[in-house]
mmCIF file of C-alpha atoms in Angstrom:
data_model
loop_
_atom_site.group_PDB
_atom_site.id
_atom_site.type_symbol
_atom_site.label_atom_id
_atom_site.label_comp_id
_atom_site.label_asym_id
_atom_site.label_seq_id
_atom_site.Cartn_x
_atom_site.Cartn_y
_atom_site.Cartn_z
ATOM 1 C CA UNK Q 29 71.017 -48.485 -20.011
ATOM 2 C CA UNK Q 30 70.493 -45.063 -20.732
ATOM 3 C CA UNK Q 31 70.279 -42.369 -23.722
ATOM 4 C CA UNK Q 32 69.789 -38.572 -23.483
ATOM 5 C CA UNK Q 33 66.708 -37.331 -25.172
ATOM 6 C CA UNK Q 34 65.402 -33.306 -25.249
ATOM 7 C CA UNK Q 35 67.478 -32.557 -22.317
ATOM 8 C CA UNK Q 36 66.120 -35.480 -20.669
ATOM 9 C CA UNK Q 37 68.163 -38.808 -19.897
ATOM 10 C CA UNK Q 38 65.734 -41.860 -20.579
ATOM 11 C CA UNK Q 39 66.734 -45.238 -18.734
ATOM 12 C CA UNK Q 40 65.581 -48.438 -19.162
ATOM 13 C CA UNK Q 41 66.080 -52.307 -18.956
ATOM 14 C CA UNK Q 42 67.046 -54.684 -21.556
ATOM 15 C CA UNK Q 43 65.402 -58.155 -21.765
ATOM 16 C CA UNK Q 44 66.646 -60.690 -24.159
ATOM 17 C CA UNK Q 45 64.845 -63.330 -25.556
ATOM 18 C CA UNK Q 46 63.850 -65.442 -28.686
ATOM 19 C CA UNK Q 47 61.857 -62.713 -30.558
ATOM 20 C CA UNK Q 48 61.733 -61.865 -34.150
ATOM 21 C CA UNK Q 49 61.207 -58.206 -33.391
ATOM 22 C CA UNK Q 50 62.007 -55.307 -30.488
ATOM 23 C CA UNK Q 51 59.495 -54.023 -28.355
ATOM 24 C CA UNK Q 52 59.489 -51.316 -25.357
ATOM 25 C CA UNK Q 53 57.097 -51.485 -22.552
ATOM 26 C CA UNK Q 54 56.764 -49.213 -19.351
ATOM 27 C CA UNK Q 55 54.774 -49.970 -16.395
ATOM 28 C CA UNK Q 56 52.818 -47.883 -13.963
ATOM 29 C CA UNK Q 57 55.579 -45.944 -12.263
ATOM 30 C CA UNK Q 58 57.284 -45.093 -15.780
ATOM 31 C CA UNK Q 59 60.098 -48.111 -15.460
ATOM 32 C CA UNK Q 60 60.947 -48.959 -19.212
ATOM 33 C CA UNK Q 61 61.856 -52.600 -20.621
ATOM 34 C CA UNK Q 62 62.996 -52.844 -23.896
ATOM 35 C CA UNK Q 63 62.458 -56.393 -25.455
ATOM 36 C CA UNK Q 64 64.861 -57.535 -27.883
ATOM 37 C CA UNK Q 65 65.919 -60.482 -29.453
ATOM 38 C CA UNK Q 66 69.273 -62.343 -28.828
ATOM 39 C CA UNK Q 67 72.203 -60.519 -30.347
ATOM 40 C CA UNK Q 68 70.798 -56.785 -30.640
ATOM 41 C CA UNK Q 69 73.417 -54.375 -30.030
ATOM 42 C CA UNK Q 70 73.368 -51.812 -27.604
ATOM 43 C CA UNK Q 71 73.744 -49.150 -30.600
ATOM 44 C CA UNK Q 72 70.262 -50.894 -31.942
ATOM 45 C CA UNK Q 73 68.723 -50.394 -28.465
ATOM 46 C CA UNK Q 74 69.525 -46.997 -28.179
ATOM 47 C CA UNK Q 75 68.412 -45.946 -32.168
ATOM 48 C CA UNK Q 76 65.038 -48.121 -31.033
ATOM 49 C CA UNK Q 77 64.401 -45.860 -27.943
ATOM 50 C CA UNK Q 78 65.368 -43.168 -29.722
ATOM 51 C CA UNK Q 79 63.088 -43.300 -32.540
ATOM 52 C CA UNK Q 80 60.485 -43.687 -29.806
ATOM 53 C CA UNK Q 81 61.967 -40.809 -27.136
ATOM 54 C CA UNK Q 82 58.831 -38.420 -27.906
ATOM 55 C CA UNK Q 83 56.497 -40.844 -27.559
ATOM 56 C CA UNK Q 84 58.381 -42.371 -24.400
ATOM 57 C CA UNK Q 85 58.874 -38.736 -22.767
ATOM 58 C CA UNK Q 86 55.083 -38.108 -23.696
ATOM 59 C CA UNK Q 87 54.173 -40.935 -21.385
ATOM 60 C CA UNK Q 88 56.714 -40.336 -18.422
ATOM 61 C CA UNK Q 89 55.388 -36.663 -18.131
ATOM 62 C CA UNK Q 90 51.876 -38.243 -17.862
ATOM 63 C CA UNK Q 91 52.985 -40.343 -15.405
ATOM 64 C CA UNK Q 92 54.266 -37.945 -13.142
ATOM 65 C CA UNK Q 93 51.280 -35.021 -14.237
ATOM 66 C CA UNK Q 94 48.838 -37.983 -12.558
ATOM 67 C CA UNK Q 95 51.234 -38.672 -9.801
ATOM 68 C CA UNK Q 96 51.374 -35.076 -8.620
ATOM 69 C CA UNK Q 97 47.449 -34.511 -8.952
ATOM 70 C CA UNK Q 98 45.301 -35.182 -5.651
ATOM 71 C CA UNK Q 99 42.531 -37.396 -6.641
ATOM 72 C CA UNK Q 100 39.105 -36.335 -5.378
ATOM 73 C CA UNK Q 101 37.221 -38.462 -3.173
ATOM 74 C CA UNK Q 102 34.012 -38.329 -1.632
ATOM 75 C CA UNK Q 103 34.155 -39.277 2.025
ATOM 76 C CA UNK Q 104 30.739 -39.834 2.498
ATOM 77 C CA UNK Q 105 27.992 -43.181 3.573
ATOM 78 C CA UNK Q 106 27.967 -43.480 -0.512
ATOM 79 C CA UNK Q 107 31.126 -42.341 -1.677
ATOM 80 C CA UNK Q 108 32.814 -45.560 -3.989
ATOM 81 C CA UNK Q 109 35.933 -46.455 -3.296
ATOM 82 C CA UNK Q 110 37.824 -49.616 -4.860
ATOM 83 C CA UNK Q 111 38.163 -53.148 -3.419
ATOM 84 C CA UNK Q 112 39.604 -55.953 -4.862
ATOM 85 C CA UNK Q 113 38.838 -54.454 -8.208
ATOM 86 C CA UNK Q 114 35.654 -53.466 -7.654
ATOM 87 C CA UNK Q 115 33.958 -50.227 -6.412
ATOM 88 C CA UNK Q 116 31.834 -50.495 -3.084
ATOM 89 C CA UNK Q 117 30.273 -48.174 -1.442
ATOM 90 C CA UNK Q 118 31.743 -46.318 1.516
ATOM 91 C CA UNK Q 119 29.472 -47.633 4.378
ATOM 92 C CA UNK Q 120 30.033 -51.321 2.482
ATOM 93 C CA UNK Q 121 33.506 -51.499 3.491
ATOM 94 C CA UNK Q 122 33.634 -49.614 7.449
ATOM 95 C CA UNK Q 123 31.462 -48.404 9.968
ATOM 96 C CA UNK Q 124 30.530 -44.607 8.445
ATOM 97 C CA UNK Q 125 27.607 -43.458 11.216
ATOM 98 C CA UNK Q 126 28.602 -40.383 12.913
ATOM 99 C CA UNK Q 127 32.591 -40.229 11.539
ATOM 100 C CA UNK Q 128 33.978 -37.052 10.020
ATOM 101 C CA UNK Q 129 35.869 -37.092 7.055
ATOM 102 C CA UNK Q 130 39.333 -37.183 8.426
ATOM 103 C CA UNK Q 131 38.027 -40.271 10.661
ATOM 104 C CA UNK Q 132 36.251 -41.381 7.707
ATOM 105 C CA UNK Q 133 39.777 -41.203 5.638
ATOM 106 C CA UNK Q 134 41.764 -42.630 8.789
ATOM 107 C CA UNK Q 135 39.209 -45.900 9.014
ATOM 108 C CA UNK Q 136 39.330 -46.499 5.640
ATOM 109 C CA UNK Q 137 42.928 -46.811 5.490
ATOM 110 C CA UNK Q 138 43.043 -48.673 8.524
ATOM 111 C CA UNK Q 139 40.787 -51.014 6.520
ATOM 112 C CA UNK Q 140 43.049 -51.631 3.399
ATOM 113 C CA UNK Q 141 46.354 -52.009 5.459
ATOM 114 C CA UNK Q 142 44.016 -55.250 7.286
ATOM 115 C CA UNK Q 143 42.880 -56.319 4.266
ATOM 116 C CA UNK Q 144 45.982 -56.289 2.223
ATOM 117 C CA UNK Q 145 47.990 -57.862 4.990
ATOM 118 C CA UNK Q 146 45.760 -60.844 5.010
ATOM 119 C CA UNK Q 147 45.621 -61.022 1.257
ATOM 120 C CA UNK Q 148 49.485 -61.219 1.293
ATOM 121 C CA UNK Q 149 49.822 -63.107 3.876
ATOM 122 C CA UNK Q 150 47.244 -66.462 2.153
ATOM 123 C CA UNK Q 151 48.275 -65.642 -1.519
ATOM 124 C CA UNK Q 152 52.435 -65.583 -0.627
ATOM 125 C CA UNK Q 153 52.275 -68.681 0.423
ATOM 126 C CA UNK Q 154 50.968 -70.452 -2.639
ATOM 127 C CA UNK Q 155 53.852 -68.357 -4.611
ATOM 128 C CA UNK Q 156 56.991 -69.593 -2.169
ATOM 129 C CA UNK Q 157 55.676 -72.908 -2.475
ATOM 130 C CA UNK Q 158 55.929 -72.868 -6.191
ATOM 131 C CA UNK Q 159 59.079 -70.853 -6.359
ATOM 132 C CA UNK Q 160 61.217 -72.518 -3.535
ATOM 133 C CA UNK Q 161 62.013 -69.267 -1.889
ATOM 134 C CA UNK Q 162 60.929 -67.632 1.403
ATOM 135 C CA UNK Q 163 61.816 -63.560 2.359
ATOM 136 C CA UNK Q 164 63.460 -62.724 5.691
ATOM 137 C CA UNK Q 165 60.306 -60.912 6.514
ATOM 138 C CA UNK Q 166 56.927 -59.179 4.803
ATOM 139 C CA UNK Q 167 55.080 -56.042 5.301
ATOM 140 C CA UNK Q 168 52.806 -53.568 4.479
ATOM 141 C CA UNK Q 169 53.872 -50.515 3.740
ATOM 142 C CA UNK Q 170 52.276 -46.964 2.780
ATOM 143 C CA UNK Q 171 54.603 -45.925 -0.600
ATOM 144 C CA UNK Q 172 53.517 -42.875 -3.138
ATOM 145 C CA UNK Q 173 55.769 -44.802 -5.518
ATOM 146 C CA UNK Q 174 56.071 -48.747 -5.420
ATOM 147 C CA UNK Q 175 53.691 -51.250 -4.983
ATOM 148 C CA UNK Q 176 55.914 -53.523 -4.071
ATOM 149 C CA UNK Q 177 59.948 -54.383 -3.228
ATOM 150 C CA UNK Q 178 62.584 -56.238 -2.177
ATOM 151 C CA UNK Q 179 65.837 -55.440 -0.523
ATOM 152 C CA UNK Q 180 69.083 -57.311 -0.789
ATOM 153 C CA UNK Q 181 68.778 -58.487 2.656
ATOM 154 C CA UNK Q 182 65.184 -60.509 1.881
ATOM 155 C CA UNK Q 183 63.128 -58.393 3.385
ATOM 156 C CA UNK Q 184 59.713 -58.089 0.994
ATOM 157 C CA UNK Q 185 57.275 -54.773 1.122
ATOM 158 C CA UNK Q 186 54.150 -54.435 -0.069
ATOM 159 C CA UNK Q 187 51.898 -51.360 -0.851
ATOM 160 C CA UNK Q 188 48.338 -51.245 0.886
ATOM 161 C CA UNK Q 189 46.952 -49.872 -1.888
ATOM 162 C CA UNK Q 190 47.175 -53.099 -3.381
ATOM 163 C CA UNK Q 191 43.909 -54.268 -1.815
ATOM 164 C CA UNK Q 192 42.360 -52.065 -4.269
ATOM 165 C CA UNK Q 193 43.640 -54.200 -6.948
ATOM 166 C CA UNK Q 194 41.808 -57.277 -8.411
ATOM 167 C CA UNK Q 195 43.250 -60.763 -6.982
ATOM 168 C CA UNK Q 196 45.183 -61.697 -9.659
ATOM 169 C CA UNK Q 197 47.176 -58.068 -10.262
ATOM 170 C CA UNK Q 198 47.572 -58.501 -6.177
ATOM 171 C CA UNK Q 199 49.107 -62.029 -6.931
ATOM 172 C CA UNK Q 200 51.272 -60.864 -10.162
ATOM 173 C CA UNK Q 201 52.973 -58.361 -7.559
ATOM 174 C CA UNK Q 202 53.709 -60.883 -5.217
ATOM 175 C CA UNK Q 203 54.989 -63.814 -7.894
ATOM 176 C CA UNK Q 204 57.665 -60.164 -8.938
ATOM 177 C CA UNK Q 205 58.781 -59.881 -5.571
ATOM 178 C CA UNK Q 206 59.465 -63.080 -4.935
ATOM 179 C CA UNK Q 207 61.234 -63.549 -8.094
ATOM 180 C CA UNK Q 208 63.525 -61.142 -6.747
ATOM 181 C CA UNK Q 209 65.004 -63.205 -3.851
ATOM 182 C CA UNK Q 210 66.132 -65.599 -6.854
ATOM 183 C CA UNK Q 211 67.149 -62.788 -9.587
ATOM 184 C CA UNK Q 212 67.778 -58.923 -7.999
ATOM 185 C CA UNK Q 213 67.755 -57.369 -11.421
ATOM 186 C CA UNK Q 214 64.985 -56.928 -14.107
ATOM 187 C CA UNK Q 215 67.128 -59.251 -16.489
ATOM 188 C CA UNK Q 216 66.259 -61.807 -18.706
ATOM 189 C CA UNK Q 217 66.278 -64.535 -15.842
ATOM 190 C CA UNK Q 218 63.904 -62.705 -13.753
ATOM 191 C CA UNK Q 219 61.202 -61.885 -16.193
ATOM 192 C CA UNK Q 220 61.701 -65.538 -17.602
ATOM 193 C CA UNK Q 221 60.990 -66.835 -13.837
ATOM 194 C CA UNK Q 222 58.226 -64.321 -13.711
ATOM 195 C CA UNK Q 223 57.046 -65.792 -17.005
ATOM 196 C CA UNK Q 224 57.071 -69.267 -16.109
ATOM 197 C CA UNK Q 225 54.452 -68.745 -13.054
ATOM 198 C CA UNK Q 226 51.960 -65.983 -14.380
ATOM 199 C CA UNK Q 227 52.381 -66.494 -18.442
ATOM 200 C CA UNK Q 228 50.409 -63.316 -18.827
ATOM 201 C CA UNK Q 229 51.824 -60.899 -16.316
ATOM 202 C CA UNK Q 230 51.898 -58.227 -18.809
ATOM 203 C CA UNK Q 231 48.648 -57.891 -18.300
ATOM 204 C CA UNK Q 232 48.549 -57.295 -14.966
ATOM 205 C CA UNK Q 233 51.259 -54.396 -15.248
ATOM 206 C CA UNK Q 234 48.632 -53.279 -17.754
ATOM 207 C CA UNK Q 235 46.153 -53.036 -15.118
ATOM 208 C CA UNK Q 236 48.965 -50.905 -12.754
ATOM 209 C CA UNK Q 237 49.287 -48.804 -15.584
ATOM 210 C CA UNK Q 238 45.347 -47.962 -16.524
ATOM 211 C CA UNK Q 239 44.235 -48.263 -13.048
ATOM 212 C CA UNK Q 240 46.872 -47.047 -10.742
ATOM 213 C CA UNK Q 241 46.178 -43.442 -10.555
ATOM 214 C CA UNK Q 242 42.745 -44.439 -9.477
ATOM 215 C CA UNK Q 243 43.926 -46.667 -6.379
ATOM 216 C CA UNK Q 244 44.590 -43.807 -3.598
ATOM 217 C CA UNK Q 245 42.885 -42.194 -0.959
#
């Protein structure tokens, strides 16, 4: 659904449930879920985000303000840089001596596209086991905008960046991607099958949210 707000045309997804009262959530790429309980009429969902379009526009201009800003890093032997949810070191996670900084930058990369393809590869495998489902094919992409996807033909893609990410926010993207071979659409289904694997994946979209302008090169 969608309203127009200031000139600006807010869209979001609706997920139904058995709750007493309406919520609205966005994650860290700006996507918008309104919560509401059985029965609420699309005129309530549009007065709801409404009521909440300055606060909502406030956010999604953050968003993007972070989005468009390099982040600063310091390519040398002690320069920190995130793993696994944790800041190391440069020199603790490649080979530094005698690299400039664009070789520094290239290794480093190099590094988190291996580690996050291993991480996906062990940690999908628990998750298709537990959901009955298994993707034409997986990969690990380099996106400025997703961490992760599926396409209507199976195929699953992950962000490298994830390897920045703690475990469990590595395995919450996986569980949503996988949910998507079984329900395309961010509807009530999906987030319920979501739900019913990692009770507490709001958290983790949290995390996205807090930490996700942080997890670049």
């Amino acid at each position: 659904m969608k309203i127009e707000f200031e000139n600006q045309t807010i869209s979001f997804n609706v997920l139904y449930g058995t709750r007493s009262k309406l919520s609205i959530q966005m994650d860290s790429l700006g996507h918008i879920t309104v919560k509401a309980p059985n029965g609420t009429s699309d005129e309530q969902l549009m007065r709801a985000v409404e009521r909440h379009g300055k606060a909502i526009l406030d956010k999604l201009n953050a968003i993007a303000a972070a989005q468009a800003i390099p982040q600063t890093r310091d390519y040398q032997e002690r320069g920190k840089f995130l793993h696994l949810g944790q800041y190391y070191f440069l020199h603790e996670l490649i080979e530094t001596d005698g690299l400039n900084e664009d070789e520094l930058k290239s290794r480093l990369k190099k590094f988190y596209i291996s580690s996050c393809k291993k991480l996906i590869g062990e940690r999908i495998k628990i998750y298709q086991a537990q959901l009955k489902v298994k993707p034409k094919s997986i990969d690990v992409v380099d996106s400025a905008t997703k961490w992760g996807s599926c396409s209507s033909d199976r195929h699953l893609l992950f962000n490298y960046r994830l390897a920045m990410a703690p475990i469990e926010v590595i395995d919450y993207v996986i569980v949503h991607e996988l949910c998507h071979l079984l329900h395309m659409n961010h509807d009530r289904s999906f987030w319920r099958r979501v739900g019913s694997i990692m009770p507490d994946y709001e958290e983790k979209e949290a995390y996205l949210a807090r930490h996700g302008h942080a997890m670049t090169l």
